[in-house]
Coordinates of C-alpha atoms and ligand atoms in Angstrom, one line a residue:
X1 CA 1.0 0.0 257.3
X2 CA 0.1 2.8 259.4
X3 CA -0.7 5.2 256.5
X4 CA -3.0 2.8 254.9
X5 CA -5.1 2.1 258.2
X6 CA -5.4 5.8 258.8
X7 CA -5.9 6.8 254.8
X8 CA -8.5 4.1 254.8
X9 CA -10.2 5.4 257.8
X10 CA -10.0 8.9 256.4
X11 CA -11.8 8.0 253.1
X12 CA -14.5 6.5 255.0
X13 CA -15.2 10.0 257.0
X14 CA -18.1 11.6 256.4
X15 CA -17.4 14.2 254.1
X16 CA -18.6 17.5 255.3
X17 CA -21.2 19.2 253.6
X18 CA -20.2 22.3 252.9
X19 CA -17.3 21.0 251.3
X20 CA -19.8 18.8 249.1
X21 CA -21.2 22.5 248.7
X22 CA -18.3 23.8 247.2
X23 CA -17.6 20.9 244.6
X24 CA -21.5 20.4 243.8
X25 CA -21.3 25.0 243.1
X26 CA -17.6 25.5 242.3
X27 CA -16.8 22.9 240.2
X28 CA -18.2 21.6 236.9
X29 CA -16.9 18.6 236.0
X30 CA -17.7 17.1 239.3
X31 CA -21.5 16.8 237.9
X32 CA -19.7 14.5 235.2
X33 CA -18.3 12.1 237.2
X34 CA -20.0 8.5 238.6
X35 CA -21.4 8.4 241.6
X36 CA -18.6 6.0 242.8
X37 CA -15.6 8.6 241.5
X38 CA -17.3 11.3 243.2
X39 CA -17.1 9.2 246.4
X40 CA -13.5 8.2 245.8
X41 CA -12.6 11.9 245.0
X42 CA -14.2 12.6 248.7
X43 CA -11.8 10.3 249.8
X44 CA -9.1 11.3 248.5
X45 CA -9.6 15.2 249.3
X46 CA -10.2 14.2 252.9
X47 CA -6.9 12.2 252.7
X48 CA -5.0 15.3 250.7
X49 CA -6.5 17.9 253.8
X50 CA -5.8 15.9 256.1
X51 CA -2.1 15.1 255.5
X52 CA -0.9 18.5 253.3
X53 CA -1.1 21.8 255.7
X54 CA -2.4 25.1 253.6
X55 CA -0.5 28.6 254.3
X56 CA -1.8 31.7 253.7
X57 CA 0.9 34.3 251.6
X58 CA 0.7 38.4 251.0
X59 CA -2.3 38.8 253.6
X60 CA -4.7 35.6 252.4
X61 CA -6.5 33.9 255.0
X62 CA -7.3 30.6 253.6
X63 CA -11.1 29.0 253.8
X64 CA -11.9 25.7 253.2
X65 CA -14.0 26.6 250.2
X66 CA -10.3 27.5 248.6
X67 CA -8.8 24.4 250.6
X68 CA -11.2 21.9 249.0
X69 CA -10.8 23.1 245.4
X70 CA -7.3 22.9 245.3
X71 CA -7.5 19.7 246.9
X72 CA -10.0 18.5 244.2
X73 CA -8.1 20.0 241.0
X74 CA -5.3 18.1 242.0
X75 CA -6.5 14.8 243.3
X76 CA -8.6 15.1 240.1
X77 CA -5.2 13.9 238.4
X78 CA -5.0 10.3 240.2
X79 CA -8.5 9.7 240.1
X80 CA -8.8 7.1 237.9
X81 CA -4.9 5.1 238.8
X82 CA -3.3 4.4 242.1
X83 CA -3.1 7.7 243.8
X84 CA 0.5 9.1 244.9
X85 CA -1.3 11.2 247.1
X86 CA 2.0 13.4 245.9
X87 CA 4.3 12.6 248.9
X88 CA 6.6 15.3 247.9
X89 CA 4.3 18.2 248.8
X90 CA 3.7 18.8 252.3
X91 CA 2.8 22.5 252.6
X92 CA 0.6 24.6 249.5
X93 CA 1.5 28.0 250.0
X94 CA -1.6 30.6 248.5
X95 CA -1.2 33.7 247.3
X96 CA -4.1 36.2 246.6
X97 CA -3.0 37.1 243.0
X98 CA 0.1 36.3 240.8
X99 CA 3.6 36.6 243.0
X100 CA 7.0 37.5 242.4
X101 CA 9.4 35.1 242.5
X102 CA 13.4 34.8 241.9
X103 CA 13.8 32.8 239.6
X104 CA 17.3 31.1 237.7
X105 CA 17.6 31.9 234.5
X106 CA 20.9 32.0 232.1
X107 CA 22.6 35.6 231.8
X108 CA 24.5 37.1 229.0
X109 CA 28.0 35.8 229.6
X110 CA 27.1 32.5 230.5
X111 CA 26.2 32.8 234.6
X112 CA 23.0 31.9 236.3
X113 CA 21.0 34.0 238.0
X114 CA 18.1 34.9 239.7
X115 CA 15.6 37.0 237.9
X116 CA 12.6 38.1 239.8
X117 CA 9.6 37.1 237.8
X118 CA 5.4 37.2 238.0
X119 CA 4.3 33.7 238.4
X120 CA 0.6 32.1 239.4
X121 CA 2.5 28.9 240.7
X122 CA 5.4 26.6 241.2
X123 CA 6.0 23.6 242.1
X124 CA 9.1 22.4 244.6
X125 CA 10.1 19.1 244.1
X126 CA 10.5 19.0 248.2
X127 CA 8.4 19.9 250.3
X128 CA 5.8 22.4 248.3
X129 CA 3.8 24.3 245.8
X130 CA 3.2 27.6 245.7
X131 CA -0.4 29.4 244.4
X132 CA -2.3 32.2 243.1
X133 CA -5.6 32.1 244.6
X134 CA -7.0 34.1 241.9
X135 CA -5.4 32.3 239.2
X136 CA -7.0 29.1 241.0
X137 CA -10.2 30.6 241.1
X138 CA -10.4 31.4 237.3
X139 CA -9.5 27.8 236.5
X140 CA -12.8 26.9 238.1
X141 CA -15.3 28.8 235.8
X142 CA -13.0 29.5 232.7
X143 CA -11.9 25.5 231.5
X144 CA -12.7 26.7 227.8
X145 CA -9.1 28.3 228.4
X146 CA -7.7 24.9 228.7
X147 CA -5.8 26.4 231.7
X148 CA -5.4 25.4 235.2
X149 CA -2.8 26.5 237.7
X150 CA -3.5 23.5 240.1
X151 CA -3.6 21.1 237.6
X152 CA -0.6 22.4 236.4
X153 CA 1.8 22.2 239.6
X154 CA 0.6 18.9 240.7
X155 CA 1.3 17.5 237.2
X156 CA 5.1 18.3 237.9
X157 CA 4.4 16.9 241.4
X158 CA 3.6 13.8 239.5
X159 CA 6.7 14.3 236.9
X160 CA 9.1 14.7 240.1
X161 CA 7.8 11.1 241.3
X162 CA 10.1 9.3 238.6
X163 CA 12.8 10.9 240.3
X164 CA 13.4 13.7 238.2
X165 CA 11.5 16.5 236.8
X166 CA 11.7 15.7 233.2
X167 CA 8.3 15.6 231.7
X168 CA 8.0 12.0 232.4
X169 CA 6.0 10.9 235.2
X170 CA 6.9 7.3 237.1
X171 CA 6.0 4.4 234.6
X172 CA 5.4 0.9 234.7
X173 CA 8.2 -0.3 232.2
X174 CA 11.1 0.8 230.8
X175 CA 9.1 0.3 227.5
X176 CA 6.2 2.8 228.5
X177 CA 9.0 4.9 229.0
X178 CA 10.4 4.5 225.6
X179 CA 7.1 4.9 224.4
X180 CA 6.8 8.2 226.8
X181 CA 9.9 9.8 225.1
X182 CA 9.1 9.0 221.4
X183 CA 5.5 10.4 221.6
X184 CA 6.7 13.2 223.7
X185 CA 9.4 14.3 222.2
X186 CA 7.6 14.1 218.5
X187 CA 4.9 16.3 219.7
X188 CA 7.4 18.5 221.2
X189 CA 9.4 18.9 218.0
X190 CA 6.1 19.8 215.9
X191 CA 5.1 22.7 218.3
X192 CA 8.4 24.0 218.5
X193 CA 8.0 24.1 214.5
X194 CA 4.8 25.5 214.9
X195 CA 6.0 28.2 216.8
X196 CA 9.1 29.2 214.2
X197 CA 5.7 29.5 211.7
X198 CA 4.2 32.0 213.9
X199 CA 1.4 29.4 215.3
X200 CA 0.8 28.8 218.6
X201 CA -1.8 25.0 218.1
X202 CA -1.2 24.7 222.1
X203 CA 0.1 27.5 224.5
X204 CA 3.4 28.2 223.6
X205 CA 4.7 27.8 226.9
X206 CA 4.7 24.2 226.9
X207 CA 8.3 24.7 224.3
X208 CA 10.3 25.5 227.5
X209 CA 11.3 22.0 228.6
X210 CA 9.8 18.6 228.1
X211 CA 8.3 19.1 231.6
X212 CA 6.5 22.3 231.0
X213 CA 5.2 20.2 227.7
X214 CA 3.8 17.6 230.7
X215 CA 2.3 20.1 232.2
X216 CA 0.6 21.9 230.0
X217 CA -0.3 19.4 227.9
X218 CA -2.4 17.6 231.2
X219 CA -3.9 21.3 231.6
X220 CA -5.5 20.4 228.1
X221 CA -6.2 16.8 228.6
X222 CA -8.3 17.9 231.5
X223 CA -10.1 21.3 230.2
X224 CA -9.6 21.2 226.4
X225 CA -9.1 17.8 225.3
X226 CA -10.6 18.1 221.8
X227 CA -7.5 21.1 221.7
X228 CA -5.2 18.1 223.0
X229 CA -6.3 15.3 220.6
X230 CA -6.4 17.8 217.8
X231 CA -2.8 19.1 217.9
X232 CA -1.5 15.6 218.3
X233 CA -4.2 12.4 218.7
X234 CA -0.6 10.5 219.5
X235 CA -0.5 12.4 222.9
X236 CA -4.1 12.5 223.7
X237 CA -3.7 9.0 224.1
X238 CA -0.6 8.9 225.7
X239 CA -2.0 10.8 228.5
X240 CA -5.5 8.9 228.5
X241 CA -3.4 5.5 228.7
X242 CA -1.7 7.7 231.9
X243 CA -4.6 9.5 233.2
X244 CA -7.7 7.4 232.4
X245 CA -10.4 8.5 230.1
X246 CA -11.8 11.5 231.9
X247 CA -15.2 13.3 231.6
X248 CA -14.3 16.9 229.7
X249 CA -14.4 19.8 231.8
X250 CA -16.0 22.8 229.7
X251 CA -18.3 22.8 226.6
X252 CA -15.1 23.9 224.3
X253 CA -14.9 24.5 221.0
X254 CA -14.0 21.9 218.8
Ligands
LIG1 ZN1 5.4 24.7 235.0

């Protein structure tokens, strides 16, 4: 009961206007949204600021012009359903660029180990997520690439909310999750032949794992959906039954 009072008295804050600044300059698809989801995204970026702390990495001191658009990218994704406010992250860690990383991978042989790799985010199922500032910054004026680091990690911040990162985020029913799996896993199945043909419809990344296919696929259902509903019009609407129909980002290419 106590995190509703105080959420409720954070939406109704006045939100500052240099942070209005940044979302009115920084971000395009703000201008697309109502009036009334702009002032529910305020509220929910003053409730994301207020209750997730921000840590600078590799020399980066964070602003809050880089604080509020990470904040908006991601609370971009529960705009239109009953936010999570992703309880699971507590701390985003910015980087200035793309970071090294260990991370597991299978060895010849059979072991696991870690392999130190470039990365321009992750996403901890306790506790945080991890960015590249510049990577987030290239999100913000480059949507035609139907990529988005922020969108990206939060998306596997909602998939961990079912209680396990799996490419499924938490449902209503065990039928919507049935239904989840079916269009999922078909989609998955057709890029992964795709990709045997030498043709990559949707980044090729999204093959790793069913939640790497979440992931990227919201990238495109927020930046590129015409990409999205052209590779499979089955899991356009999947996420836009999850997600809520959504203004498009970027003037993209058919
Ligand atoms: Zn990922």
């Amino acid at each position: 009961m106590f995190t509703f009072f105080r959420r409720h008295a954070l939406r109704k804050r006045l939100f500052p206007a240099a942070w209005l600044e940044v979302l009115r300059r920084r971000l395009p698809w703000y201008h697309r949204l109502t009036p009334e989801l702009q002032r529910r995204l305020q509220g929910r970026i003053q409730i994301f600021l207020a209750e997730k702390t921000f840590e600078g990495c590799g020399g980066l001191d964070v602003t809050d012009t880089m604080r509020v658009i990470v904040a908006a990218q991601a609370c971009r994704l529960e705009l239109q359903h009953d936010p999570t406010h992703f309880p699971h992250c507590t701390t985003i860690y910015l980087y200035p660029d793309a970071f090294v990383s260990p991370v597991p991978q299978l060895l010849p042989g059979g072991v696991i180990g870690e392999i130190p790799t470039v990365r321009i985010g992750e996403s901890w199922h306790r506790g945080s997520v991890v960015l590249a500032w510049r990577a987030v910054e290239a999100s913000t004026w480059a949507a035609w690439t139907g990529r988005n680091v922020v969108l990206h990690e939060f998306a596997h911040q909602l998939d961990s909310g079912s209680g396990a990162v799996d490419g499924a985020p938490a449902l209503r029913s065990s039928a919507a999750y049935t239904r989840w799996a079916q269009v999922v896993n078909g989609a998955l199945t057709r890029l992964r032949a795709h990709l045997a043909w030498g043709e990559a419809p949707i980044d090729p990344y999204a093959a790793q794992n069913p939640a790497e296919f979440f992931a990227v696929a919201t990238e495109l259902y927020f930046e590129a959906p015409q990409r999205l509903r052209a590779f499979d019009p089955a899991l356009h609407q999947l996420l836009e039954d999850y997600y809520g129909a959504f203004p498009s980002a970027g003037a993209e290419a058919a």
